[in-house]
Amino acid sequence: MAAQSLSNGEGYTTCQVISKDLAVKKCAFLLGFPPGYSIIAAGLHSFTDNHYTIDRIFNLISLLLYFSGLLVLLGLIKLKPLYIALFFFWHAISNSLIQPLGGTDLLSLALLIWAIIITLKLLKLPTKWGLAALIGLVMGFNCVVKYSYYPMIAAIPLALAITGFLQKNRSLYINAALVLAVSIAVLAVQTIYIKANSGSTAHVSYNNEDETVEKKLFYFDNLNKIKPFPAYVLLKEPFSFHIIPDKLAQWGIKIPLTLQGIILFALSGVILLLIFYTHYVQIKTLGRDDTKLHFGIIATVTILVNAGSIKVLSLLIPPLATFGDWTYVQEYRYFAPAMLCCVLMLMLSVGQLKECALNYIGFALLLVGLLYPLPDKLYKTMSYGLTTNTFNPNTLKEVKVTGTDKIGFEKFRQAFDDENGQVVFSQKGFISDIYALEGAIVCRQYEDIISGKFNNSGPVTVVLRIPDMMSPAEMEFIDKYNAAPIVKMDEEKLYKATLN
């Protein structure tokens, strides 16, 4: 979307409208898609204008960098071949940690892996300043790809400084400063680039437009939306242990959320103790120059910086009232670096256990954790088309790439052919950016339009996606403005009405 708006001469912006005046577009910077994605996408635009194809290519590039980086990293830390095979098998058959990631998240995680690889090489050759500069470039571009990785530029410099302190090596302090300086320089260039291509914008924050949002200095309520970090990062997403209470609830056995949190916290605490035991109690056996020790320091610092920065930043940002008080700290994907490091450290820990009995027990627990989602994954695969709440293979061709809309976009674009002023699209629930790509001016305040709580300083045509099972307010709106159905979908229709 950023690449398309840039090629249209609009800069890195997306324009929407709000109910205060449907005739006036308000534009904002595309915070979700910073230059890294759009520069790559703009290059791919030279070969095709199909944004579905561009997105697929981008995802393939990200997957290639991610898995090749993993293979190199696991070899560097000398993980057992059996564990390497198990780790890749886990990605293939389970809802692993990369499943909830978007394209930019996955590319950022892949770049972080490659930055860690170069850092491990640098620790063996501390006077190779070129390697430090390369790490800074990778981490800088990492942030250019995804804004949420800004705090991560501190992780590797901190790890280098800690290692330098342990080894009494001043060269590592210089390396840490060089990595940080180059990363900041890349961010400075990015800022200049964005300012030069920001377009003509009247920046809008939907929170500021919503007078119901209470303005605070700190939003401590956001922290209640994150489960205890050790449980969250070790069990909630990578190992899918949250499936257990969901399955029990289906059988009539409900476990209170508080008790679930206590159980998850206790289990993850045991795992964390195992990690600390092998990485720090056995620090003397590893040796100061051991790659496993170096990775343990980098991974620990990455976990603390990643989780800590997101929690701190969450205190400063109000929840989005227009999305049901959603806040980005609820997103699993922003914790991906910490999740990956926890899982890798766990596998490394189990592999380092000396006692034979502990080794077998640890491996058995790890195996169960990694393969636990397999039955659920197989069940979903086998049940496609057999139940009403899953995709029917016969209709997959009708489902667009977003996976959410059975709509012919040719008809959708025809709905916006109108000479009577601006055409605005709205629907109940979340509106995907795919509609903006197809030419819509989006208004996310569907209920305000339906209930008549809107103004328009000029003529406006609205296209509303209304379910067949209409509410009284929706029926009243259709009657009042003579809204006509123009596109039929499964259990929904697009209605078009002119507001003068």
Coordinates of C-alpha atoms in Angstrom, one line a residue:
M1 CA 0.0 0.0 0.0
A2 CA 2.9 2.3 0.8
A3 CA 4.6 1.5 -2.5
Q4 CA 1.3 2.2 -4.4
S5 CA 0.7 5.5 -2.7
L6 CA 4.3 6.5 -3.3
S7 CA 4.1 5.7 -7.0
N8 CA 0.8 7.7 -7.2
G9 CA 2.7 10.7 -5.9
E10 CA 0.9 10.7 -2.6
G11 CA 3.9 9.9 -0.4
Y12 CA 3.8 7.4 2.5
T13 CA 0.2 8.1 3.4
T14 CA -3.2 6.5 3.6
C15 CA -6.3 8.6 3.5
Q16 CA -9.6 7.9 5.3
V17 CA -12.6 9.9 6.5
I18 CA -14.3 10.2 9.9
S19 CA -17.9 10.8 10.8
K20 CA -17.3 14.4 11.8
D21 CA -17.2 15.2 8.1
L22 CA -17.4 12.4 5.5
A23 CA -16.6 14.8 2.7
V24 CA -13.1 15.6 4.0
K25 CA -10.2 13.1 3.6
K26 CA -7.8 12.9 6.5
C27 CA -4.4 11.4 5.7
A28 CA -1.9 9.7 8.0
F29 CA 1.6 8.3 7.5
L30 CA 1.6 4.5 6.9
L31 CA 3.1 3.5 10.2
G32 CA 2.5 -0.2 9.6
F33 CA 4.5 -0.2 6.4
P34 CA 7.7 1.8 6.7
P35 CA 10.1 2.3 3.8
G36 CA 11.8 -1.1 3.9
Y37 CA 8.7 -3.0 2.7
S38 CA 7.7 -0.3 0.2
I39 CA 11.2 0.1 -1.4
I40 CA 11.2 -3.7 -2.1
A41 CA 7.6 -3.6 -3.3
A42 CA 8.3 -0.6 -5.5
G43 CA 11.1 -2.6 -7.1
L44 CA 8.8 -5.5 -7.7
H45 CA 6.3 -3.0 -9.3
S46 CA 8.7 -2.9 -12.2
F47 CA 7.7 -6.4 -13.1
T48 CA 4.0 -6.5 -12.1
D49 CA 1.3 -4.2 -10.7
N50 CA -0.6 -7.1 -9.1
H51 CA -0.2 -6.5 -5.3
Y52 CA -1.2 -10.0 -4.5
T53 CA 1.8 -11.3 -6.5
I54 CA 4.1 -8.7 -5.0
D55 CA 3.0 -9.8 -1.5
R56 CA 3.7 -13.5 -2.2
I57 CA 7.1 -12.7 -3.6
F58 CA 7.9 -10.6 -0.5
N59 CA 6.8 -13.4 1.8
L60 CA 8.9 -16.0 -0.1
I61 CA 12.0 -13.7 0.2
S62 CA 11.3 -13.4 4.0
L63 CA 10.9 -17.2 4.4
L64 CA 14.1 -17.9 2.5
L65 CA 16.1 -15.5 4.7
Y66 CA 14.4 -16.8 7.9
F67 CA 15.0 -20.5 7.3
S68 CA 18.5 -20.1 5.8
G69 CA 19.4 -17.9 8.8
L70 CA 18.1 -20.5 11.2
L71 CA 20.1 -23.3 9.6
V72 CA 23.3 -21.3 9.9
L73 CA 22.6 -20.1 13.4
L74 CA 21.7 -23.6 14.7
G75 CA 25.0 -24.9 13.2
L76 CA 27.0 -22.1 14.9
I77 CA 25.7 -22.8 18.4
K78 CA 26.3 -26.6 17.7
L79 CA 22.7 -27.7 18.4
K80 CA 22.4 -31.4 18.0
P81 CA 21.4 -32.5 14.5
L82 CA 18.3 -34.3 15.9
Y83 CA 17.2 -31.0 17.5
I84 CA 17.7 -29.1 14.3
A85 CA 15.6 -31.6 12.4
L86 CA 12.9 -31.4 15.1
F87 CA 12.9 -27.6 15.0
F88 CA 12.4 -27.5 11.3
F89 CA 9.8 -30.3 11.5
W90 CA 8.0 -28.3 14.2
H91 CA 7.7 -25.3 11.8
A92 CA 6.3 -27.6 9.1
I93 CA 3.5 -29.3 11.0
S94 CA 2.5 -27.0 13.8
N95 CA 1.2 -23.5 14.6
S96 CA 4.7 -22.4 15.3
L97 CA 5.8 -18.9 16.3
I98 CA 6.0 -17.6 12.7
Q99 CA 2.4 -18.5 12.0
P100 CA 0.9 -15.2 13.3
L101 CA 3.6 -13.0 11.7
G102 CA 2.9 -10.6 8.9
G103 CA 5.4 -10.2 6.0
T104 CA 7.3 -7.3 7.6
D105 CA 7.4 -9.1 11.0
L106 CA 8.9 -12.2 9.4
L107 CA 11.5 -10.2 7.4
S108 CA 12.5 -8.3 10.5
L109 CA 12.8 -11.5 12.5
A110 CA 15.0 -13.0 9.7
L111 CA 17.2 -9.9 9.7
L112 CA 17.6 -10.2 13.4
I113 CA 18.8 -13.8 13.1
W114 CA 21.4 -12.8 10.5
A115 CA 22.5 -9.9 12.8
I116 CA 23.0 -12.5 15.6
I117 CA 25.0 -14.7 13.2
I118 CA 27.4 -11.9 12.3
T119 CA 27.7 -10.9 16.0
L120 CA 28.8 -14.5 16.8
K121 CA 31.4 -14.2 14.1
L122 CA 32.5 -10.8 15.4
L123 CA 33.0 -12.2 18.9
K124 CA 35.7 -14.5 17.5
L125 CA 37.3 -11.6 15.5
P126 CA 36.8 -8.5 17.8
T127 CA 39.1 -6.3 15.8
K128 CA 37.1 -6.7 12.5
W129 CA 35.4 -3.3 12.5
G130 CA 33.8 -4.1 9.2
L131 CA 31.7 -6.8 10.8
A132 CA 30.5 -4.3 13.4
A133 CA 29.5 -1.9 10.7
L134 CA 27.6 -4.7 8.9
I135 CA 25.7 -5.6 12.0
G136 CA 24.7 -1.9 12.4
L137 CA 23.5 -1.8 8.8
V138 CA 21.4 -5.0 9.2
M139 CA 19.8 -3.8 12.5
G140 CA 19.2 -0.4 11.0
F141 CA 17.5 -1.8 8.0
N142 CA 15.6 -4.1 10.4
C143 CA 14.0 -1.1 11.9
V144 CA 13.4 0.4 8.5
V145 CA 11.4 -2.7 7.6
K146 CA 9.4 -2.7 10.9
Y147 CA 8.9 0.3 13.3
S148 CA 8.4 -2.0 16.3
Y149 CA 12.1 -3.1 16.0
Y150 CA 13.4 0.4 16.9
P151 CA 14.3 -0.6 20.5
M152 CA 16.0 -3.7 19.2
I153 CA 19.0 -1.7 18.0
A154 CA 20.1 -1.6 21.7
A155 CA 20.1 -5.4 22.1
I156 CA 23.3 -6.4 20.3
P157 CA 25.4 -3.4 21.5
L158 CA 24.4 -4.3 25.1
A159 CA 25.3 -8.0 24.5
L160 CA 28.7 -6.9 23.1
A161 CA 29.3 -4.6 26.1
I162 CA 28.4 -7.4 28.6
T163 CA 30.7 -9.8 26.8
G164 CA 33.5 -7.2 26.7
F165 CA 33.1 -6.8 30.5
L166 CA 33.3 -10.5 31.1
Q167 CA 36.3 -10.9 28.8
K168 CA 38.0 -7.6 29.8
N169 CA 38.2 -6.8 26.1
R170 CA 38.0 -3.1 25.2
S171 CA 37.6 -3.9 21.5
L172 CA 34.1 -5.2 22.2
Y173 CA 33.1 -1.8 23.8
I174 CA 34.3 -0.1 20.5
N175 CA 32.3 -2.6 18.5
A176 CA 29.2 -2.0 20.6
A177 CA 29.4 1.8 20.0
L178 CA 30.1 1.3 16.3
V179 CA 27.0 -1.0 15.9
L180 CA 24.8 1.5 17.7
A181 CA 26.2 4.5 15.8
V182 CA 25.6 2.8 12.3
S183 CA 22.1 1.7 13.3
I184 CA 21.2 5.2 14.4
A185 CA 22.7 6.7 11.2
V186 CA 20.5 4.3 9.1
L187 CA 17.4 5.5 11.1
A188 CA 18.4 9.1 10.4
V189 CA 18.6 8.5 6.7
Q190 CA 15.2 6.8 6.9
T191 CA 13.7 9.8 8.7
I192 CA 15.0 12.2 6.0
Y193 CA 13.7 9.9 3.3
I194 CA 10.2 9.7 4.9
K195 CA 10.1 13.5 5.4
A196 CA 11.0 14.0 1.7
N197 CA 8.2 11.6 0.6
S198 CA 5.5 12.3 3.2
G199 CA 3.1 13.8 0.8
S200 CA 0.6 16.5 1.5
T201 CA -1.0 15.3 4.7
A202 CA -3.2 16.5 7.5
H203 CA -2.1 14.0 10.2
V204 CA -5.0 12.4 12.0
S205 CA -5.2 10.2 15.1
Y206 CA -8.5 8.4 15.5
N207 CA -7.9 8.4 19.3
N208 CA -7.6 12.2 19.3
E209 CA -10.8 12.4 17.2
D210 CA -12.7 10.2 19.7
E211 CA -13.7 12.4 22.6
T212 CA -14.6 9.4 24.7
V213 CA -10.9 8.4 25.1
E214 CA -9.6 9.5 28.5
K215 CA -6.3 11.3 28.1
K216 CA -3.7 10.0 30.6
L217 CA 0.1 10.4 31.1
F218 CA 0.4 6.6 31.5
Y219 CA -2.0 3.9 30.4
F220 CA -1.3 1.2 33.1
D221 CA -4.5 -0.7 32.1
N222 CA -2.6 -1.9 28.9
L223 CA -0.4 -4.1 31.0
N224 CA -3.4 -6.1 32.1
K225 CA -3.8 -7.2 28.5
I226 CA -0.5 -9.1 28.6
K227 CA -0.2 -12.5 30.4
P228 CA 2.8 -12.9 32.7
F229 CA 5.8 -12.7 30.4
P230 CA 7.5 -16.0 31.0
A231 CA 4.3 -18.0 30.5
Y232 CA 3.3 -15.8 27.5
V233 CA 6.6 -16.1 25.7
L234 CA 7.4 -19.7 26.4
L235 CA 4.0 -21.5 26.3
K236 CA 1.2 -19.3 25.0
E237 CA 2.2 -19.0 21.4
P238 CA 5.2 -21.1 20.4
F239 CA 4.0 -24.3 22.1
S240 CA 0.2 -23.7 21.8
F241 CA -0.5 -24.9 25.4
H242 CA -3.5 -22.6 25.5
I243 CA -5.3 -25.2 23.4
I244 CA -5.7 -27.4 26.5
P245 CA -8.1 -25.2 28.5
D246 CA -10.0 -24.4 25.2
K247 CA -10.5 -28.2 24.6
L248 CA -11.5 -28.8 28.3
A249 CA -14.0 -26.0 28.1
Q250 CA -15.6 -27.7 25.1
W251 CA -16.0 -30.8 27.3
G252 CA -17.6 -28.8 30.0
I253 CA -14.5 -28.5 32.2
K254 CA -13.8 -24.8 32.7
I255 CA -10.6 -23.6 34.3
P256 CA -10.7 -20.0 35.7
L257 CA -8.4 -17.6 33.9
T258 CA -6.6 -16.8 37.1
L259 CA -5.8 -20.5 37.6
Q260 CA -4.7 -20.9 34.0
G261 CA -2.3 -18.0 34.5
I262 CA -0.9 -19.6 37.6
I263 CA -0.4 -23.0 35.9
L264 CA 1.3 -21.4 32.8
F265 CA 3.5 -19.2 35.0
A266 CA 4.6 -22.2 37.1
L267 CA 5.3 -24.4 34.0
S268 CA 7.3 -21.6 32.3
G269 CA 9.1 -20.9 35.5
V270 CA 10.4 -24.5 35.5
I271 CA 11.6 -24.1 31.9
L272 CA 13.3 -20.8 32.7
L273 CA 15.1 -22.4 35.7
L274 CA 16.3 -25.1 33.3
I275 CA 17.6 -22.5 30.9
F276 CA 19.4 -20.5 33.6
Y277 CA 20.8 -23.7 35.1
T278 CA 22.5 -24.8 31.9
H279 CA 23.6 -21.3 30.8
Y280 CA 24.8 -19.7 34.0
V281 CA 25.4 -22.3 36.7
Q282 CA 27.5 -24.2 34.2
I283 CA 29.2 -21.0 33.0
K284 CA 32.6 -22.2 34.0
T285 CA 32.3 -25.4 32.0
L286 CA 31.3 -23.5 28.9
G287 CA 34.3 -21.2 29.0
R288 CA 34.5 -17.5 28.2
D289 CA 35.0 -18.0 24.5
D290 CA 32.3 -20.6 24.0
T291 CA 29.8 -19.8 21.2
K292 CA 26.9 -21.2 23.2
L293 CA 27.7 -18.8 26.1
H294 CA 27.9 -15.9 23.6
F295 CA 24.5 -16.8 22.2
G296 CA 23.1 -17.2 25.7
I297 CA 24.1 -13.6 26.5
I298 CA 22.7 -12.3 23.2
A299 CA 19.5 -14.2 23.5
T300 CA 18.9 -13.1 27.2
V301 CA 19.5 -9.5 26.3
T302 CA 17.2 -9.8 23.3
I303 CA 14.4 -11.2 25.5
L304 CA 14.8 -8.4 28.1
V305 CA 15.0 -5.6 25.5
N306 CA 12.1 -6.9 23.4
A307 CA 9.7 -7.6 26.2
G308 CA 10.7 -4.7 28.3
S309 CA 10.5 -2.1 25.6
I310 CA 7.1 -3.2 24.4
K311 CA 5.7 -3.1 28.0
V312 CA 7.2 0.3 28.6
L313 CA 6.0 1.8 25.3
S314 CA 2.5 0.3 26.0
L315 CA 2.2 2.7 29.0
L316 CA 2.5 5.7 26.7
I317 CA 0.1 4.8 23.9
P318 CA -3.7 4.9 24.4
P319 CA -5.8 1.9 23.3
L320 CA -7.7 2.4 20.0
A321 CA -11.3 3.0 20.9
T322 CA -12.4 2.5 17.3
F323 CA -11.1 -1.1 17.6
G324 CA -12.7 -2.1 20.9
D325 CA -9.9 -0.6 23.1
W326 CA -7.3 -2.6 21.1
T327 CA -3.6 -2.0 21.9
Y328 CA -0.6 -3.3 20.1
V329 CA 0.8 -5.0 23.2
Q330 CA -1.9 -7.7 22.6
E331 CA -0.1 -8.7 19.3
Y332 CA 1.9 -11.9 19.6
R333 CA 4.0 -10.9 16.6
Y334 CA 5.8 -8.0 18.4
F335 CA 7.2 -10.5 20.9
A336 CA 8.6 -12.8 18.1
P337 CA 12.3 -12.1 18.9
A338 CA 11.8 -13.1 22.6
M339 CA 9.8 -16.2 21.6
L340 CA 12.4 -17.4 19.2
C341 CA 15.3 -16.8 21.6
C342 CA 13.4 -18.6 24.4
V343 CA 12.7 -21.7 22.3
L344 CA 16.3 -21.8 21.0
M345 CA 17.7 -21.4 24.5
L346 CA 15.4 -24.2 25.8
M347 CA 16.6 -26.6 23.1
L348 CA 20.2 -25.7 23.8
S349 CA 19.7 -26.2 27.5
V350 CA 18.2 -29.6 27.1
G351 CA 21.1 -30.6 24.9
Q352 CA 23.6 -29.5 27.5
L353 CA 22.2 -31.6 30.4
K354 CA 25.0 -33.9 31.6
E355 CA 23.1 -36.5 33.5
C356 CA 21.6 -39.2 31.2
A357 CA 18.3 -39.4 33.1
L358 CA 17.8 -35.6 33.0
N359 CA 18.7 -35.5 29.3
Y360 CA 16.0 -38.1 28.4
I361 CA 13.4 -36.4 30.6
G362 CA 14.3 -32.9 29.2
F363 CA 14.2 -34.2 25.6
A364 CA 10.8 -35.9 26.2
L365 CA 9.3 -32.7 27.6
L366 CA 10.7 -30.7 24.7
L367 CA 9.4 -33.2 22.2
V368 CA 5.9 -33.1 23.7
G369 CA 6.0 -29.3 23.7
L370 CA 7.1 -29.0 20.1
L371 CA 4.7 -31.6 18.7
Y372 CA 1.7 -30.9 20.9
P373 CA -0.1 -28.9 18.3
L374 CA 0.2 -31.7 15.7
P375 CA -3.1 -33.5 16.5
D376 CA -5.0 -30.2 16.3
K377 CA -3.3 -29.3 13.1
L378 CA -4.1 -32.7 11.5
Y379 CA -7.7 -32.5 12.7
K380 CA -8.2 -29.1 11.1
T381 CA -6.5 -30.4 7.9
M382 CA -8.7 -33.5 7.7
S383 CA -11.9 -31.6 8.6
Y384 CA -11.7 -29.0 5.7
G385 CA -15.1 -29.0 4.1
L386 CA -16.6 -31.5 6.6
T387 CA -17.9 -28.9 9.0
T388 CA -19.6 -25.5 8.6
N389 CA -16.9 -23.5 10.4
T390 CA -14.0 -24.4 8.1
F391 CA -13.2 -23.7 4.5
N392 CA -14.7 -25.9 1.9
P393 CA -12.0 -26.9 -0.7
N394 CA -14.5 -26.4 -3.5
T395 CA -14.9 -22.7 -2.6
L396 CA -11.2 -21.9 -2.0
K397 CA -10.9 -20.5 -5.6
E398 CA -13.5 -17.8 -4.6
V399 CA -11.6 -16.7 -1.5
K400 CA -9.3 -13.8 -2.1
V401 CA -5.8 -13.7 -0.7
T402 CA -6.9 -11.9 2.5
G403 CA -8.7 -15.2 3.4
T404 CA -11.7 -13.1 4.7
D405 CA -13.7 -11.9 1.8
K406 CA -15.7 -13.8 -0.9
I407 CA -16.1 -10.8 -3.1
G408 CA -15.3 -10.1 -6.7
F409 CA -13.2 -7.0 -6.7
E410 CA -14.2 -6.1 -10.2
K411 CA -17.8 -5.5 -9.0
F412 CA -16.4 -3.8 -5.9
R413 CA -14.5 -1.3 -8.0
Q414 CA -17.6 -0.7 -10.2
A415 CA -19.4 0.4 -7.0
F416 CA -17.1 3.4 -6.8
D417 CA -17.9 4.8 -10.2
D418 CA -19.8 7.9 -9.2
E419 CA -19.7 11.5 -10.2
N420 CA -21.7 12.8 -7.3
G421 CA -18.9 13.7 -4.9
Q422 CA -16.6 11.5 -2.8
V423 CA -17.4 7.8 -2.4
V424 CA -16.9 6.4 1.1
F425 CA -16.8 2.7 2.1
S426 CA -17.7 1.3 5.5
Q427 CA -18.6 -2.0 7.2
K428 CA -19.3 -3.5 10.6
G429 CA -16.1 -4.7 12.3
F430 CA -12.5 -4.4 11.2
I431 CA -11.9 -3.1 7.7
S432 CA -8.9 -4.6 5.9
D433 CA -6.5 -2.3 4.1
I434 CA -7.2 -4.4 0.9
Y435 CA -10.3 -2.1 0.3
A436 CA -8.0 1.0 0.2
L437 CA -5.8 -0.8 -2.3
E438 CA -8.9 -1.4 -4.5
G439 CA -9.7 2.3 -4.5
A440 CA -12.0 2.9 -1.5
I441 CA -12.0 5.9 0.8
V442 CA -12.5 4.1 4.1
C443 CA -14.5 5.2 7.1
R444 CA -14.1 2.8 10.1
Q445 CA -17.1 4.4 12.0
Y446 CA -19.8 2.2 10.6
E447 CA -22.2 2.6 13.5
D448 CA -22.0 6.4 13.4
I449 CA -23.1 6.3 9.7
I450 CA -25.9 3.9 10.3
S451 CA -27.2 5.8 13.3
G452 CA -27.0 9.1 11.5
K453 CA -24.2 10.5 13.7
F454 CA -22.3 12.1 10.8
N455 CA -21.8 15.3 9.0
N456 CA -20.9 16.0 5.4
S457 CA -19.8 19.4 4.1
G458 CA -20.3 18.3 0.5
P459 CA -22.1 15.6 -1.5
V460 CA -20.9 12.1 -0.5
T461 CA -21.8 8.7 -1.8
V462 CA -21.5 5.9 0.7
V463 CA -21.1 2.2 0.0
L464 CA -21.9 0.1 3.0
R465 CA -21.4 -3.6 3.5
I466 CA -24.6 -4.7 5.4
P467 CA -25.5 -8.2 6.5
D468 CA -28.7 -9.8 5.3
M469 CA -29.8 -10.1 8.9
M470 CA -30.2 -6.4 9.4
S471 CA -30.7 -4.5 12.6
P472 CA -33.5 -2.0 12.9
A473 CA -31.0 0.9 12.6
E474 CA -29.7 -0.6 9.3
M475 CA -33.2 -1.0 7.9
E476 CA -34.1 2.6 8.9
F477 CA -30.9 3.9 7.2
I478 CA -31.7 2.1 3.9
D479 CA -35.3 3.5 3.9
K480 CA -34.2 7.0 4.8
Y481 CA -31.6 7.3 2.1
N482 CA -33.0 5.0 -0.5
A483 CA -29.9 2.8 -0.4
A484 CA -29.9 0.3 -3.2
P485 CA -28.2 -3.1 -3.2
I486 CA -25.5 -3.3 -5.9
V487 CA -23.3 -6.3 -5.1
K488 CA -24.6 -9.6 -3.6
M489 CA -22.2 -11.7 -1.4
D490 CA -22.7 -14.6 1.0
E491 CA -25.1 -13.4 3.7
E492 CA -24.2 -9.7 2.9
K493 CA -24.8 -7.1 0.3
L494 CA -23.1 -3.8 -0.7
Y495 CA -25.6 -0.9 -0.5
K496 CA -25.1 2.4 -2.2
A497 CA -26.6 5.7 -1.1
T498 CA -26.1 9.4 -1.8
L499 CA -25.9 11.8 1.1
N500 CA -26.4 15.4 -0.1

